[in-house]
mmCIF file with all atom_site columns, C-alpha atoms in Angstrom:
data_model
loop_
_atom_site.group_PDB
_atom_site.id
_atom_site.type_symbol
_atom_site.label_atom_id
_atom_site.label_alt_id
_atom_site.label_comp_id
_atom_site.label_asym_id
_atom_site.label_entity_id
_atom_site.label_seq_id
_atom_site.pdbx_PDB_ins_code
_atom_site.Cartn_x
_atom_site.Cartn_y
_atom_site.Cartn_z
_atom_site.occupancy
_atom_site.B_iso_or_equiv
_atom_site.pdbx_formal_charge
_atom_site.auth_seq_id
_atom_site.auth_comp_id
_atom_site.auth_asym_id
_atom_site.auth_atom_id
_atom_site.pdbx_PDB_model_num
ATOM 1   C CA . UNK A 1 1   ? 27.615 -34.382 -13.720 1.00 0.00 ? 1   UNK A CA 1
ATOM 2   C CA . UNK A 1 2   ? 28.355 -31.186 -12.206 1.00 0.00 ? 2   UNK A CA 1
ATOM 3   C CA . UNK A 1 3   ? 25.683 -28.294 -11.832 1.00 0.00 ? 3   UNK A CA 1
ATOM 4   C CA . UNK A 1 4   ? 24.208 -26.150 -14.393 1.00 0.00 ? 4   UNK A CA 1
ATOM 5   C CA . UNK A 1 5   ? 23.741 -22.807 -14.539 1.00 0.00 ? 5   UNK A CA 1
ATOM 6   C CA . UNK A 1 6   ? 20.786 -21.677 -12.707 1.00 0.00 ? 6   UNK A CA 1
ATOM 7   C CA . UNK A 1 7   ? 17.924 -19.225 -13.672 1.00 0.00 ? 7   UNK A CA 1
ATOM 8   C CA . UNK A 1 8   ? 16.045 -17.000 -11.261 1.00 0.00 ? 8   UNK A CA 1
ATOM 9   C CA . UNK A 1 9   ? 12.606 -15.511 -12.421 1.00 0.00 ? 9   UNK A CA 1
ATOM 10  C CA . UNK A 1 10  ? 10.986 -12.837 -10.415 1.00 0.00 ? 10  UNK A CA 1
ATOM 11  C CA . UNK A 1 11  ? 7.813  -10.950 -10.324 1.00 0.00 ? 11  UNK A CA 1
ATOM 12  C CA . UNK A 1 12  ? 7.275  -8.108  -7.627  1.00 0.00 ? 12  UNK A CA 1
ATOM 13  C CA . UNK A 1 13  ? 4.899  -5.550  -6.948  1.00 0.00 ? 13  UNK A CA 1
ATOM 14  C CA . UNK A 1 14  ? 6.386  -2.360  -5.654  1.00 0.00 ? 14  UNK A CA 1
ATOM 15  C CA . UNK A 1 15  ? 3.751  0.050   -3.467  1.00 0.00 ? 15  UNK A CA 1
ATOM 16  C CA . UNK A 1 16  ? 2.477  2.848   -4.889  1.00 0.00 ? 16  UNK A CA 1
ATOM 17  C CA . UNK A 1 17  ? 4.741  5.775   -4.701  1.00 0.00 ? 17  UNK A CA 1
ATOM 18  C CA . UNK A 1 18  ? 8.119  3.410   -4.102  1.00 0.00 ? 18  UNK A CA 1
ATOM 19  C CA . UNK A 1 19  ? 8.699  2.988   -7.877  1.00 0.00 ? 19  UNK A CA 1
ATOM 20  C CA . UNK A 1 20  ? 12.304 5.066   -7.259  1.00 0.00 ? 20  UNK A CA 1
ATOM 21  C CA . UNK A 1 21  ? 13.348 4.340   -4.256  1.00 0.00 ? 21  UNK A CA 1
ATOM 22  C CA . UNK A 1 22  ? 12.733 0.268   -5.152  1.00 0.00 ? 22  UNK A CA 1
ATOM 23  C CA . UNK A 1 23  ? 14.622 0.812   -8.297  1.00 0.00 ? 23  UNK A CA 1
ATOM 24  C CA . UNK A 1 24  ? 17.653 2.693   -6.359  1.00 0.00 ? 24  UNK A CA 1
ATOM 25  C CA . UNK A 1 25  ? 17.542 -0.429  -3.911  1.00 0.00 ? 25  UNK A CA 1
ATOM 26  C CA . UNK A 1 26  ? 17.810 -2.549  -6.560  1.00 0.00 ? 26  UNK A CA 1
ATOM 27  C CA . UNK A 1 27  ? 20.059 -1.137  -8.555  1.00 0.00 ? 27  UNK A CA 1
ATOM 28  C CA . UNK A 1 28  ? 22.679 -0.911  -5.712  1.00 0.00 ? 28  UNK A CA 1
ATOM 29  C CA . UNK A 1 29  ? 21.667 -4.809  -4.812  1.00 0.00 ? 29  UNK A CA 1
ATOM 30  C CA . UNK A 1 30  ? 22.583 -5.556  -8.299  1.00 0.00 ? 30  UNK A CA 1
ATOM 31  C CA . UNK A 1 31  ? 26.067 -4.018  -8.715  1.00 0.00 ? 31  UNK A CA 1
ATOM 32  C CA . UNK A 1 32  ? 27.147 -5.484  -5.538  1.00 0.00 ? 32  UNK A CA 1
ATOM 33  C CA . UNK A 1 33  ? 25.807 -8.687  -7.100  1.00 0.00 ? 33  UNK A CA 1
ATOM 34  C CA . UNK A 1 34  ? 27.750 -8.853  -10.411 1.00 0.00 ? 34  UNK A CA 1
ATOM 35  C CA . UNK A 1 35  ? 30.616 -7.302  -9.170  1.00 0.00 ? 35  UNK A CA 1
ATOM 36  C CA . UNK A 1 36  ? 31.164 -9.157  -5.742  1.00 0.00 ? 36  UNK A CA 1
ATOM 37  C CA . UNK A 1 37  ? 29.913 -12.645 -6.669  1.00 0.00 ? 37  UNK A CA 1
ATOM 38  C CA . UNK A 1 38  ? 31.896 -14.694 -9.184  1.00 0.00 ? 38  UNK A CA 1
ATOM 39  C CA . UNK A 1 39  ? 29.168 -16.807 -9.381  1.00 0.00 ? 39  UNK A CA 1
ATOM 40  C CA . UNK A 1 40  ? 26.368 -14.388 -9.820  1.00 0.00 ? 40  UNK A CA 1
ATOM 41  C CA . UNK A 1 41  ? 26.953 -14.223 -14.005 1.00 0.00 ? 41  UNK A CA 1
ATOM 42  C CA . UNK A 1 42  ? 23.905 -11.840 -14.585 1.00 0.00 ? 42  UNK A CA 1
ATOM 43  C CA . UNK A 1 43  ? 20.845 -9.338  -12.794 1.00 0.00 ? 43  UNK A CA 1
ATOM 44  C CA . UNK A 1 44  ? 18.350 -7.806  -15.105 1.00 0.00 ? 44  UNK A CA 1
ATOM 45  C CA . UNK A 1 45  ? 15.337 -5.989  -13.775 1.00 0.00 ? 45  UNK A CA 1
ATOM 46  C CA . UNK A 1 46  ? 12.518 -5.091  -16.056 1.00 0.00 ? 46  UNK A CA 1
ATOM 47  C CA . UNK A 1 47  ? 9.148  -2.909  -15.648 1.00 0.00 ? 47  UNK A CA 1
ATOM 48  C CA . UNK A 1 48  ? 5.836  -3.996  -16.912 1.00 0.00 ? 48  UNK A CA 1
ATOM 49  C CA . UNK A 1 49  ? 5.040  -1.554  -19.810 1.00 0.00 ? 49  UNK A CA 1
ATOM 50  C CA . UNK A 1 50  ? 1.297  -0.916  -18.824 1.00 0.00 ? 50  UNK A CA 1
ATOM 51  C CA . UNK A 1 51  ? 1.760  -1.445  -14.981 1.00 0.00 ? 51  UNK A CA 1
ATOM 52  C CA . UNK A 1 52  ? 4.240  1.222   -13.379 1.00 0.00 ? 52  UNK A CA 1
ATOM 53  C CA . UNK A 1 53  ? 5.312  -0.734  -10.390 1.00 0.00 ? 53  UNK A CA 1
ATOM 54  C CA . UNK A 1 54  ? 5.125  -4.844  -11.247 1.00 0.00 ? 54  UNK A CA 1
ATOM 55  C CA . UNK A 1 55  ? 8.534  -5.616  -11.945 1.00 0.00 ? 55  UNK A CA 1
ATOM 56  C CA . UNK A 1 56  ? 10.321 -8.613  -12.957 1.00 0.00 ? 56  UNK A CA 1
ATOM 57  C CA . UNK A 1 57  ? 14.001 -9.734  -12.095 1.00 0.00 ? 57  UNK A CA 1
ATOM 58  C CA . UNK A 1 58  ? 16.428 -11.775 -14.088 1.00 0.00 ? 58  UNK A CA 1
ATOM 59  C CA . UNK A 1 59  ? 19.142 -13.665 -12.296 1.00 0.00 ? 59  UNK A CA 1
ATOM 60  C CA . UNK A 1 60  ? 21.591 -16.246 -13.590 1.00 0.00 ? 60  UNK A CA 1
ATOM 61  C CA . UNK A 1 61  ? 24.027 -17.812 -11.147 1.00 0.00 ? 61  UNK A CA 1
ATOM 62  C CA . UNK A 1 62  ? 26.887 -20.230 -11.710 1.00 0.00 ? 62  UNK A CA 1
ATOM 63  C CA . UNK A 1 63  ? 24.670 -23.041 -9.926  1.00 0.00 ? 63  UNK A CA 1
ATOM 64  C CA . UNK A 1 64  ? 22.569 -24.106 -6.921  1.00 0.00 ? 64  UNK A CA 1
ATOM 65  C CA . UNK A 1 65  ? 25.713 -23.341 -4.600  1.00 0.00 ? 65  UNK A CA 1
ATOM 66  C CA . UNK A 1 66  ? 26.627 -19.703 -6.059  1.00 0.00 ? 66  UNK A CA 1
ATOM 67  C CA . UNK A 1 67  ? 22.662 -19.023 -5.891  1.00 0.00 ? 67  UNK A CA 1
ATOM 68  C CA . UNK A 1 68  ? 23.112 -19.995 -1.814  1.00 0.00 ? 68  UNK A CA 1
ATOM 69  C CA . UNK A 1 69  ? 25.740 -17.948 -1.244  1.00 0.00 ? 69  UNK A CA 1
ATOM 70  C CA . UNK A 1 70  ? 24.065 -15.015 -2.919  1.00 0.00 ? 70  UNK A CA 1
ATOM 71  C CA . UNK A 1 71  ? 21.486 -15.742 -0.620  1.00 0.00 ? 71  UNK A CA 1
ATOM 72  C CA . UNK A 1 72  ? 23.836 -15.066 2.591   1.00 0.00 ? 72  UNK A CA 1
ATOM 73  C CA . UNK A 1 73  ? 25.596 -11.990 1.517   1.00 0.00 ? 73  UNK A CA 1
ATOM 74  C CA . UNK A 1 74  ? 25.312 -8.855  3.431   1.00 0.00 ? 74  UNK A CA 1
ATOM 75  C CA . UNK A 1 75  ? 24.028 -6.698  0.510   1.00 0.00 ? 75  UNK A CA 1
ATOM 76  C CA . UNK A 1 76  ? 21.146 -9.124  -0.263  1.00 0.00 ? 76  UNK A CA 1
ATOM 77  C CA . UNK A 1 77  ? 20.477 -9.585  3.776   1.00 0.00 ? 77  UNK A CA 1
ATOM 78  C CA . UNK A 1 78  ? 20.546 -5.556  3.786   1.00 0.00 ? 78  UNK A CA 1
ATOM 79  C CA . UNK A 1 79  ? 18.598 -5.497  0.540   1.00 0.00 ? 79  UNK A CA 1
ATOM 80  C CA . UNK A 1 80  ? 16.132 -7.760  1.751   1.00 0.00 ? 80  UNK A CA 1
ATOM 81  C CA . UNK A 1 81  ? 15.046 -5.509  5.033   1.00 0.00 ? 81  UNK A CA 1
ATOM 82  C CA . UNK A 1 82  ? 14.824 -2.206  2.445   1.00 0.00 ? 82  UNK A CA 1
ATOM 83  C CA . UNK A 1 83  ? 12.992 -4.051  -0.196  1.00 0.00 ? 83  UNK A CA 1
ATOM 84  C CA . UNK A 1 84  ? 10.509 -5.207  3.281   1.00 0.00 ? 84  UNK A CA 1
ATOM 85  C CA . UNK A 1 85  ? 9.338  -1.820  3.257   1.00 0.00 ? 85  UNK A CA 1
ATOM 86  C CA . UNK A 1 86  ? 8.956  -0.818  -0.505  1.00 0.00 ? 86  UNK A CA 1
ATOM 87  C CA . UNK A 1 87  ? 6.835  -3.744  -1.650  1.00 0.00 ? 87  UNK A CA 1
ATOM 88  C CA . UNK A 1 88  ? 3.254  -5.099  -1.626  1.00 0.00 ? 88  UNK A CA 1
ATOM 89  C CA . UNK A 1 89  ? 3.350  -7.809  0.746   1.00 0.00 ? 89  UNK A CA 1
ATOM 90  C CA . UNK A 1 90  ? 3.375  -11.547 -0.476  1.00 0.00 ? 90  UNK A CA 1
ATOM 91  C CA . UNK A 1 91  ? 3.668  -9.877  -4.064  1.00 0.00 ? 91  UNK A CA 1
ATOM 92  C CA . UNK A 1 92  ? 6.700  -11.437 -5.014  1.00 0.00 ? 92  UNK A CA 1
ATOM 93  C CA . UNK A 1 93  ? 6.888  -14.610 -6.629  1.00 0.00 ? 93  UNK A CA 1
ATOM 94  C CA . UNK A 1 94  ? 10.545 -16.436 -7.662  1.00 0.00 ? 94  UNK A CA 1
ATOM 95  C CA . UNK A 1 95  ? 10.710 -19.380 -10.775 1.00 0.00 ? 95  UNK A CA 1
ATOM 96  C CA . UNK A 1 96  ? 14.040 -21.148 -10.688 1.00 0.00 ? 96  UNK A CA 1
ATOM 97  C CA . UNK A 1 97  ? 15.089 -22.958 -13.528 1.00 0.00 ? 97  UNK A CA 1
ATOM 98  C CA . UNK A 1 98  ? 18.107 -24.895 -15.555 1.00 0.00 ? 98  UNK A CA 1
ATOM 99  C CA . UNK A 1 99  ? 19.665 -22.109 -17.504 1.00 0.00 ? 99  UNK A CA 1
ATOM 100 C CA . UNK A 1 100 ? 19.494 -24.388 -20.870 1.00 0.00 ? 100 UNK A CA 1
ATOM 101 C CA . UNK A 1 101 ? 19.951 -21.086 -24.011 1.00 0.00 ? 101 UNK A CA 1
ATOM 102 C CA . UNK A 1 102 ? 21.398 -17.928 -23.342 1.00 0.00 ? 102 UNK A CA 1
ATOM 103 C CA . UNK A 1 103 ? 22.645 -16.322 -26.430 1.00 0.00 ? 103 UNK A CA 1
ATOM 104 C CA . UNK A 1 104 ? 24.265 -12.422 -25.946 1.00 0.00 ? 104 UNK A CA 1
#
């Protein structure tokens, strides 16, 4: 049976003052994402609406393998060293699941 699509869930806490500069980070991250990676099929990013700087990110990749390769690209490598110094650290935590419902 060949892979399903894969879900990635996560929650991060941004440090006080960084809202803008994590959310010009990660919006950069996230164009390169969709538009560079066949298999990356979506990147959402959502803000907590009574907590300024806990955000959560939406990913959805083809499978295990297209998540992997996402993982060795040079804009998430780069994007992982900026994001080092705009977050609290050992906020984040990541939830990856089966993709089983996704209705546009």
């Amino acid at each position: 049976m060949p892979d399903r699509s894969v879900s990635l869930v996560i929650s991060v806490r941004v440090l006080p003052g960084r809202r803008a500069d994590f959310l010009t980070g990660i919006s950069r991250h996230a164009v390169a994402s969709v538009r560079d990676e066949p298999g990356c099929l979506r990147f959402d990013v959502a803000a907590d609406t009574d907590d300024p700087d806990l955000f959560w990110v939406y990913e959805v990749f083809a499978d295990r393998e297209a998540l992997e390769t996402h993982r060795r690209t040079p804009h998430f490598l780069s994007w992982q060293a900026e994001k080092a110094g705009l977050v609290v650290p050992d906020s984040q935590t990541d939830r990856l699941g089966s993709l089983l419902v996704s209705e546009e």
